[in-house]
mmCIF file of C-alpha atoms in Angstrom:
data_model
loop_
_atom_site.group_PDB
_atom_site.id
_atom_site.type_symbol
_atom_site.label_atom_id
_atom_site.label_comp_id
_atom_site.label_asym_id
_atom_site.label_seq_id
_atom_site.Cartn_x
_atom_site.Cartn_y
_atom_site.Cartn_z
ATOM 1 C CA UNK U 1 0.000 0.000 0.000
ATOM 2 C CA UNK U 2 2.675 2.446 0.971
ATOM 3 C CA UNK U 3 4.607 1.614 -2.151
ATOM 4 C CA UNK U 4 1.617 2.535 -4.326
ATOM 5 C CA UNK U 5 1.184 5.868 -2.563
ATOM 6 C CA UNK U 6 4.858 6.700 -2.918
ATOM 7 C CA UNK U 7 4.760 5.794 -6.611
ATOM 8 C CA UNK U 8 1.655 7.947 -7.175
ATOM 9 C CA UNK U 9 3.250 10.909 -5.397
ATOM 10 C CA UNK U 10 6.400 10.549 -7.494
ATOM 11 C CA UNK U 11 4.372 10.458 -10.704
ATOM 12 C CA UNK U 12 2.326 13.500 -9.745
ATOM 13 C CA UNK U 13 5.451 15.398 -8.729
ATOM 14 C CA UNK U 14 7.174 14.559 -11.979
ATOM 15 C CA UNK U 15 4.169 15.692 -14.014
ATOM 16 C CA UNK U 16 3.989 18.890 -11.974
ATOM 17 C CA UNK U 17 7.610 19.619 -12.684
ATOM 18 C CA UNK U 18 7.070 19.021 -16.399
ATOM 19 C CA UNK U 19 4.013 21.266 -16.493
ATOM 20 C CA UNK U 20 5.807 23.927 -14.457
ATOM 21 C CA UNK U 21 8.789 23.807 -16.792
ATOM 22 C CA UNK U 22 6.475 24.145 -19.790
ATOM 23 C CA UNK U 23 4.663 27.078 -18.182
ATOM 24 C CA UNK U 24 7.752 29.069 -17.220
ATOM 25 C CA UNK U 25 9.037 31.770 -19.570
ATOM 26 C CA UNK U 26 11.857 34.266 -19.091
ATOM 27 C CA UNK U 27 11.557 37.725 -20.635
ATOM 28 C CA UNK U 28 14.834 39.619 -20.953
ATOM 29 C CA UNK U 29 15.339 43.219 -19.915
ATOM 30 C CA UNK U 30 15.290 44.569 -23.480
ATOM 31 C CA UNK U 31 12.228 42.530 -24.486
ATOM 32 C CA UNK U 32 8.480 42.592 -23.915
ATOM 33 C CA UNK U 33 6.223 39.533 -24.073
ATOM 34 C CA UNK U 34 2.876 39.585 -25.891
ATOM 35 C CA UNK U 35 0.605 36.745 -24.739
ATOM 36 C CA UNK U 36 -1.774 35.054 -27.190
ATOM 37 C CA UNK U 37 -4.355 32.797 -25.572
ATOM 38 C CA UNK U 38 -6.137 30.654 -28.110
ATOM 39 C CA UNK U 39 -5.163 33.175 -30.796
ATOM 40 C CA UNK U 40 -6.270 36.317 -28.951
ATOM 41 C CA UNK U 41 -4.134 38.885 -27.140
ATOM 42 C CA UNK U 42 -4.626 38.644 -23.409
ATOM 43 C CA UNK U 43 -3.669 41.401 -21.006
ATOM 44 C CA UNK U 44 -0.813 43.812 -21.221
ATOM 45 C CA UNK U 45 2.640 42.913 -22.547
ATOM 46 C CA UNK U 46 4.624 40.936 -20.014
ATOM 47 C CA UNK U 47 7.430 42.841 -18.320
ATOM 48 C CA UNK U 48 11.008 41.529 -18.027
ATOM 49 C CA UNK U 49 11.581 38.648 -15.649
ATOM 50 C CA UNK U 50 9.990 35.267 -14.986
ATOM 51 C CA UNK U 51 6.413 34.820 -16.189
ATOM 52 C CA UNK U 52 4.025 31.852 -16.322
ATOM 53 C CA UNK U 53 1.672 30.804 -19.110
ATOM 54 C CA UNK U 54 -0.812 28.011 -19.571
ATOM 55 C CA UNK U 55 0.950 25.203 -21.430
ATOM 56 C CA UNK U 56 -0.539 24.184 -24.768
ATOM 57 C CA UNK U 57 -2.995 27.109 -24.563
ATOM 58 C CA UNK U 58 -0.929 30.288 -24.427
ATOM 59 C CA UNK U 59 1.733 31.506 -26.832
ATOM 60 C CA UNK U 60 4.209 34.147 -25.717
ATOM 61 C CA UNK U 61 5.847 36.258 -28.439
ATOM 62 C CA UNK U 62 8.866 38.279 -27.432
ATOM 63 C CA UNK U 63 9.481 41.659 -29.082
ATOM 64 C CA UNK U 64 12.893 43.343 -29.044
ATOM 65 C CA UNK U 65 12.684 46.917 -27.735
ATOM 66 C CA UNK U 66 16.260 47.885 -28.606
ATOM 67 C CA UNK U 67 17.154 50.472 -31.228
ATOM 68 C CA UNK U 68 17.574 48.746 -34.583
ATOM 69 C CA UNK U 69 20.143 49.963 -37.114
ATOM 70 C CA UNK U 70 18.779 49.392 -40.603
ATOM 71 C CA UNK U 71 20.994 50.265 -43.616
ATOM 72 C CA UNK U 72 19.143 51.460 -46.701
ATOM 73 C CA UNK U 73 20.557 50.092 -49.970
ATOM 74 C CA UNK U 74 21.928 52.661 -52.403
ATOM 75 C CA UNK U 75 19.142 54.209 -54.455
ATOM 76 C CA UNK U 76 19.801 55.696 -57.896
ATOM 77 C CA UNK U 77 17.714 58.614 -59.035
ATOM 78 C CA UNK U 78 17.648 61.884 -60.948
ATOM 79 C CA UNK U 79 17.698 65.134 -59.011
ATOM 80 C CA UNK U 80 15.531 68.134 -59.787
ATOM 81 C CA UNK U 81 18.367 69.685 -61.838
ATOM 82 C CA UNK U 82 18.705 66.487 -63.959
ATOM 83 C CA UNK U 83 21.800 64.931 -62.389
ATOM 84 C CA UNK U 84 22.017 61.161 -61.873
ATOM 85 C CA UNK U 85 23.177 60.247 -58.345
ATOM 86 C CA UNK U 86 23.327 57.220 -56.047
ATOM 87 C CA UNK U 87 22.446 57.830 -52.416
ATOM 88 C CA UNK U 88 22.510 55.419 -49.492
ATOM 89 C CA UNK U 89 21.372 56.062 -45.928
ATOM 90 C CA UNK U 90 20.832 54.422 -42.542
ATOM 91 C CA UNK U 91 17.739 54.386 -40.304
ATOM 92 C CA UNK U 92 17.658 54.065 -36.518
ATOM 93 C CA UNK U 93 14.287 52.976 -35.095
ATOM 94 C CA UNK U 94 12.796 51.108 -32.145
ATOM 95 C CA UNK U 95 9.503 49.502 -31.157
ATOM 96 C CA UNK U 96 7.406 51.487 -28.698
ATOM 97 C CA UNK U 97 4.216 49.399 -28.885
ATOM 98 C CA UNK U 98 4.943 45.660 -29.122
ATOM 99 C CA UNK U 99 1.270 44.758 -29.574
ATOM 100 C CA UNK U 100 0.872 46.961 -32.667
ATOM 101 C CA UNK U 101 4.197 45.783 -34.055
ATOM 102 C CA UNK U 102 2.913 42.186 -33.995
ATOM 103 C CA UNK U 103 -0.702 42.738 -34.981
ATOM 104 C CA UNK U 104 -0.808 45.645 -37.420
ATOM 105 C CA UNK U 105 2.119 44.686 -39.668
ATOM 106 C CA UNK U 106 3.456 41.314 -40.690
ATOM 107 C CA UNK U 107 7.160 42.181 -40.541
ATOM 108 C CA UNK U 108 7.833 45.662 -39.199
ATOM 109 C CA UNK U 109 11.546 45.561 -40.107
ATOM 110 C CA UNK U 110 10.821 44.787 -43.739
ATOM 111 C CA UNK U 111 8.065 47.413 -43.812
ATOM 112 C CA UNK U 112 10.371 50.099 -42.433
ATOM 113 C CA UNK U 113 13.076 49.126 -44.941
ATOM 114 C CA UNK U 114 10.736 49.420 -47.924
ATOM 115 C CA UNK U 115 9.293 52.705 -46.697
ATOM 116 C CA UNK U 116 12.813 54.105 -46.216
ATOM 117 C CA UNK U 117 13.865 53.168 -49.752
ATOM 118 C CA UNK U 118 10.734 54.744 -51.250
ATOM 119 C CA UNK U 119 11.156 57.925 -49.209
ATOM 120 C CA UNK U 120 14.840 58.181 -50.158
ATOM 121 C CA UNK U 121 14.029 58.012 -53.878
ATOM 122 C CA UNK U 122 11.339 60.645 -53.385
ATOM 123 C CA UNK U 123 13.792 62.943 -51.581
ATOM 124 C CA UNK U 124 16.322 62.558 -54.419
ATOM 125 C CA UNK U 125 13.746 63.600 -57.021
ATOM 126 C CA UNK U 126 12.641 66.665 -55.040
ATOM 127 C CA UNK U 127 16.115 68.010 -54.227
ATOM 128 C CA UNK U 128 18.889 69.704 -56.164
ATOM 129 C CA UNK U 129 22.440 68.427 -56.282
ATOM 130 C CA UNK U 130 23.671 71.323 -54.152
ATOM 131 C CA UNK U 131 21.105 70.441 -51.461
ATOM 132 C CA UNK U 132 22.251 66.813 -51.402
ATOM 133 C CA UNK U 133 25.863 67.898 -50.934
ATOM 134 C CA UNK U 134 25.492 70.830 -48.536
ATOM 135 C CA UNK U 135 22.057 70.693 -46.822
ATOM 136 C CA UNK U 136 22.058 67.132 -45.534
ATOM 137 C CA UNK U 137 20.635 68.059 -42.130
ATOM 138 C CA UNK U 138 17.514 69.474 -43.744
ATOM 139 C CA UNK U 139 17.138 66.429 -45.986
ATOM 140 C CA UNK U 140 17.617 64.097 -43.024
ATOM 141 C CA UNK U 141 14.775 65.797 -41.187
ATOM 142 C CA UNK U 142 12.485 65.545 -44.211
ATOM 143 C CA UNK U 143 13.369 61.895 -44.737
ATOM 144 C CA UNK U 144 12.758 61.112 -41.057
ATOM 145 C CA UNK U 145 9.340 62.757 -41.225
ATOM 146 C CA UNK U 146 8.364 60.806 -44.348
ATOM 147 C CA UNK U 147 9.314 57.459 -42.778
ATOM 148 C CA UNK U 148 7.911 58.208 -39.328
ATOM 149 C CA UNK U 149 4.417 59.133 -40.534
ATOM 150 C CA UNK U 150 3.295 55.585 -41.487
ATOM 151 C CA UNK U 151 5.565 53.886 -38.931
ATOM 152 C CA UNK U 152 3.648 55.396 -35.990
ATOM 153 C CA UNK U 153 0.670 53.145 -36.743
ATOM 154 C CA UNK U 154 2.949 50.107 -36.677
ATOM 155 C CA UNK U 155 4.139 50.785 -33.148
ATOM 156 C CA UNK U 156 7.567 51.876 -34.432
ATOM 157 C CA UNK U 157 9.313 55.170 -33.711
ATOM 158 C CA UNK U 158 12.015 56.536 -36.034
ATOM 159 C CA UNK U 159 14.826 57.971 -33.946
ATOM 160 C CA UNK U 160 17.230 59.169 -36.630
ATOM 161 C CA UNK U 161 17.856 59.025 -40.379
ATOM 162 C CA UNK U 162 21.258 59.842 -41.875
ATOM 163 C CA UNK U 163 22.342 60.073 -45.513
ATOM 164 C CA UNK U 164 25.655 58.240 -45.679
ATOM 165 C CA UNK U 165 27.075 58.891 -49.121
ATOM 166 C CA UNK U 166 26.219 60.611 -52.406
ATOM 167 C CA UNK U 167 27.918 59.058 -55.438
ATOM 168 C CA UNK U 168 28.323 61.241 -58.535
ATOM 169 C CA UNK U 169 29.351 60.337 -62.106
ATOM 170 C CA UNK U 170 32.997 60.880 -63.022
ATOM 171 C CA UNK U 171 32.127 63.595 -65.544
ATOM 172 C CA UNK U 172 30.224 65.527 -62.885
ATOM 173 C CA UNK U 173 33.147 65.208 -60.471
ATOM 174 C CA UNK U 174 35.533 66.655 -63.055
ATOM 175 C CA UNK U 175 33.133 69.509 -63.828
ATOM 176 C CA UNK U 176 32.794 70.357 -60.146
ATOM 177 C CA UNK U 177 36.567 70.244 -59.721
ATOM 178 C CA UNK U 178 37.046 72.695 -62.610
ATOM 179 C CA UNK U 179 34.377 74.977 -61.173
ATOM 180 C CA UNK U 180 35.997 74.958 -57.744
ATOM 181 C CA UNK U 181 39.425 75.643 -59.266
ATOM 182 C CA UNK U 182 38.062 78.573 -61.271
ATOM 183 C CA UNK U 183 36.398 79.996 -58.180
ATOM 184 C CA UNK U 184 39.605 79.746 -56.153
ATOM 185 C CA UNK U 185 41.554 81.426 -58.965
ATOM 186 C CA UNK U 186 38.987 84.228 -59.110
ATOM 187 C CA UNK U 187 39.276 84.848 -55.382
ATOM 188 C CA UNK U 188 43.073 84.804 -55.601
ATOM 189 C CA UNK U 189 43.007 87.427 -58.346
ATOM 190 C CA UNK U 190 40.627 89.610 -56.353
ATOM 191 C CA UNK U 191 42.866 89.391 -53.291
ATOM 192 C CA UNK U 192 45.948 90.178 -55.398
ATOM 193 C CA UNK U 193 44.243 93.178 -57.005
ATOM 194 C CA UNK U 194 43.140 94.447 -53.606
ATOM 195 C CA UNK U 195 46.691 94.140 -52.334
ATOM 196 C CA UNK U 196 48.017 96.031 -55.353
ATOM 197 C CA UNK U 197 45.459 98.797 -54.762
ATOM 198 C CA UNK U 198 46.449 99.169 -51.122
ATOM 199 C CA UNK U 199 50.153 99.125 -52.020
ATOM 200 C CA UNK U 200 49.655 101.793 -54.683
ATOM 201 C CA UNK U 201 47.887 104.032 -52.177
ATOM 202 C CA UNK U 202 50.726 103.655 -49.687
ATOM 203 C CA UNK U 203 53.333 104.267 -52.384
ATOM 204 C CA UNK U 204 51.483 107.417 -53.472
ATOM 205 C CA UNK U 205 51.492 108.669 -49.890
ATOM 206 C CA UNK U 206 55.203 107.876 -49.581
ATOM 207 C CA UNK U 207 55.994 109.669 -52.851
ATOM 208 C CA UNK U 208 54.051 112.733 -51.714
ATOM 209 C CA UNK U 209 55.919 112.737 -48.420
ATOM 210 C CA UNK U 210 59.312 112.374 -50.124
ATOM 211 C CA UNK U 211 58.504 115.135 -52.607
ATOM 212 C CA UNK U 212 57.953 117.484 -49.693
ATOM 213 C CA UNK U 213 61.274 116.499 -48.080
ATOM 214 C CA UNK U 214 63.940 115.613 -50.699
ATOM 215 C CA UNK U 215 66.319 114.477 -47.960
ATOM 216 C CA UNK U 216 64.030 111.512 -47.268
ATOM 217 C CA UNK U 217 64.572 110.302 -50.836
ATOM 218 C CA UNK U 218 68.337 110.368 -50.325
ATOM 219 C CA UNK U 219 67.997 108.430 -47.074
ATOM 220 C CA UNK U 220 65.791 105.869 -48.764
ATOM 221 C CA UNK U 221 68.356 105.520 -51.526
ATOM 222 C CA UNK U 222 71.130 104.936 -49.003
ATOM 223 C CA UNK U 223 69.019 102.314 -47.243
ATOM 224 C CA UNK U 224 68.507 100.497 -50.549
ATOM 225 C CA UNK U 225 72.239 100.553 -51.242
ATOM 226 C CA UNK U 226 72.915 99.200 -47.759
ATOM 227 C CA UNK U 227 70.394 96.399 -48.256
ATOM 228 C CA UNK U 228 71.956 95.405 -51.573
ATOM 229 C CA UNK U 229 75.525 95.556 -50.267
ATOM 230 C CA UNK U 230 74.633 93.385 -47.278
ATOM 231 C CA UNK U 231 74.221 90.385 -49.588
ATOM 232 C CA UNK U 232 77.301 88.325 -50.398
ATOM 233 C CA UNK U 233 77.518 89.139 -54.084
ATOM 234 C CA UNK U 234 79.719 90.979 -56.531
ATOM 235 C CA UNK U 235 77.119 93.515 -57.621
ATOM 236 C CA UNK U 236 78.216 97.146 -57.732
ATOM 237 C CA UNK U 237 75.414 99.658 -57.263
ATOM 238 C CA UNK U 238 75.887 103.206 -58.544
ATOM 239 C CA UNK U 239 72.905 105.408 -57.737
ATOM 240 C CA UNK U 240 72.147 107.941 -60.469
ATOM 241 C CA UNK U 241 69.564 110.652 -59.903
ATOM 242 C CA UNK U 242 66.559 110.420 -62.143
ATOM 243 C CA UNK U 243 66.754 114.157 -62.892
ATOM 244 C CA UNK U 244 70.135 113.621 -64.536
ATOM 245 C CA UNK U 245 68.639 111.049 -66.870
ATOM 246 C CA UNK U 246 65.876 113.451 -67.837
ATOM 247 C CA UNK U 247 68.454 116.203 -68.486
ATOM 248 C CA UNK U 248 70.521 113.942 -70.738
ATOM 249 C CA UNK U 249 67.421 112.860 -72.619
ATOM 250 C CA UNK U 250 66.395 116.461 -73.295
ATOM 251 C CA UNK U 251 69.957 117.317 -74.411
ATOM 252 C CA UNK U 252 69.985 114.451 -76.918
ATOM 253 C CA UNK U 253 66.596 115.480 -78.283
ATOM 254 C CA UNK U 254 67.311 119.303 -78.581
ATOM 255 C CA UNK U 255 70.875 120.106 -79.949
ATOM 256 C CA UNK U 256 72.705 123.344 -78.974
ATOM 257 C CA UNK U 257 72.135 126.536 -81.062
ATOM 258 C CA UNK U 258 75.829 126.752 -82.046
ATOM 259 C CA UNK U 259 75.719 123.304 -83.603
ATOM 260 C CA UNK U 260 72.689 124.013 -85.794
ATOM 261 C CA UNK U 261 73.556 124.228 -89.559
ATOM 262 C CA UNK U 262 73.412 127.694 -91.150
ATOM 263 C CA UNK U 263 70.942 128.386 -93.901
ATOM 264 C CA UNK U 264 72.538 128.680 -97.375
ATOM 265 C CA UNK U 265 72.635 132.190 -98.806
ATOM 266 C CA UNK U 266 70.588 132.865 -101.933
ATOM 267 C CA UNK U 267 72.636 133.888 -104.990
ATOM 268 C CA UNK U 268 72.162 137.496 -106.172
ATOM 269 C CA UNK U 269 69.861 138.110 -109.078
ATOM 270 C CA UNK U 270 71.855 139.398 -112.098
ATOM 271 C CA UNK U 271 70.769 142.763 -113.484
ATOM 272 C CA UNK U 272 70.880 143.037 -117.268
ATOM 273 C CA UNK U 273 71.831 146.422 -118.783
ATOM 274 C CA UNK U 274 69.207 148.449 -120.534
ATOM 275 C CA UNK U 275 69.347 148.686 -124.364
ATOM 276 C CA UNK U 276 70.998 151.741 -125.860
ATOM 277 C CA UNK U 277 68.301 152.653 -128.332
ATOM 278 C CA UNK U 278 64.765 153.554 -127.483
ATOM 279 C CA UNK U 279 63.372 150.350 -129.037
ATOM 280 C CA UNK U 280 62.039 147.964 -126.526
ATOM 281 C CA UNK U 281 63.820 144.719 -125.905
ATOM 282 C CA UNK U 282 61.916 141.842 -127.460
ATOM 283 C CA UNK U 283 63.140 139.324 -124.937
ATOM 284 C CA UNK U 284 62.048 141.503 -122.047
ATOM 285 C CA UNK U 285 58.642 141.902 -123.543
ATOM 286 C CA UNK U 286 58.153 138.229 -124.200
ATOM 287 C CA UNK U 287 59.416 137.338 -120.739
ATOM 288 C CA UNK U 288 56.171 138.331 -119.167
ATOM 289 C CA UNK U 289 53.892 135.330 -118.513
ATOM 290 C CA UNK U 290 50.821 136.822 -120.216
ATOM 291 C CA UNK U 291 52.563 137.509 -123.507
ATOM 292 C CA UNK U 292 54.413 134.213 -123.442
ATOM 293 C CA UNK U 293 51.135 132.347 -123.078
ATOM 294 C CA UNK U 294 49.678 134.220 -126.040
ATOM 295 C CA UNK U 295 52.672 133.479 -128.270
ATOM 296 C CA UNK U 296 52.628 129.804 -127.334
ATOM 297 C CA UNK U 297 49.049 129.356 -128.599
ATOM 298 C CA UNK U 298 48.749 128.110 -132.214
ATOM 299 C CA UNK U 299 47.572 130.609 -134.788
ATOM 300 C CA UNK U 300 44.068 130.030 -136.079
ATOM 301 C CA UNK U 301 44.581 132.179 -139.226
ATOM 302 C CA UNK U 302 47.294 129.906 -140.508
ATOM 303 C CA UNK U 303 44.821 127.046 -140.424
#
């Protein structure tokens, strides 16, 4: 009799241990447990720790509440200014409502991934190339808003969206490099011209000051000679005043009055003697231009 009782107690204890082991579940700190009893959600999500369920009746689904890092594959698109680019990004999200994440969407990770790819292509088409390269913070905010709007109904919260890289064609890279080089050259020329303008103003002030005090020009000349002679070279510097050069130039251009050639004297006009008789000289009469022209004309009576 006692043997039967002991055997029955051992069997019941063993079955109790089996049932207890099947009913025990452990929920980790970063997880929440959603209990399905006969296919329906029962109660609130189970908190971390040890929890019990009804074996063969309840199903406990654990949902990870950690932040998930989801890379978005590179998407190729055409910007608003007709430039082909490839853009990839990364999405950081987490589950805030485990019940909605299990019930309202089949696979919330896949849904977030597809929504992120679609939103990224939409952002590429609405933006210019300059915005993609320089205004990434603004684009990140817009992309986060586009993904977060439908994800709220899935029990998912988008924490952050970052555009990782923007790939450009090689021809566009070369064009941008030439543009940047031209812009740097333009700024260098402007800076050089500004420096020349400031230097010319200072030189004009210095020239005005030296013209008022000629001794300052001599001192400046001596300083220049000293600076040149300080170098270890065989150069001999002979300062010549600029006024002397101007004087020599004027002397070479305008010769002295004594050296100018004299004008040749005109020969005297010979005076012919008057004829002795009172008859006029025929040659003197015909020497006049009016009579000579008349005598040179052909006679019409002879014709």
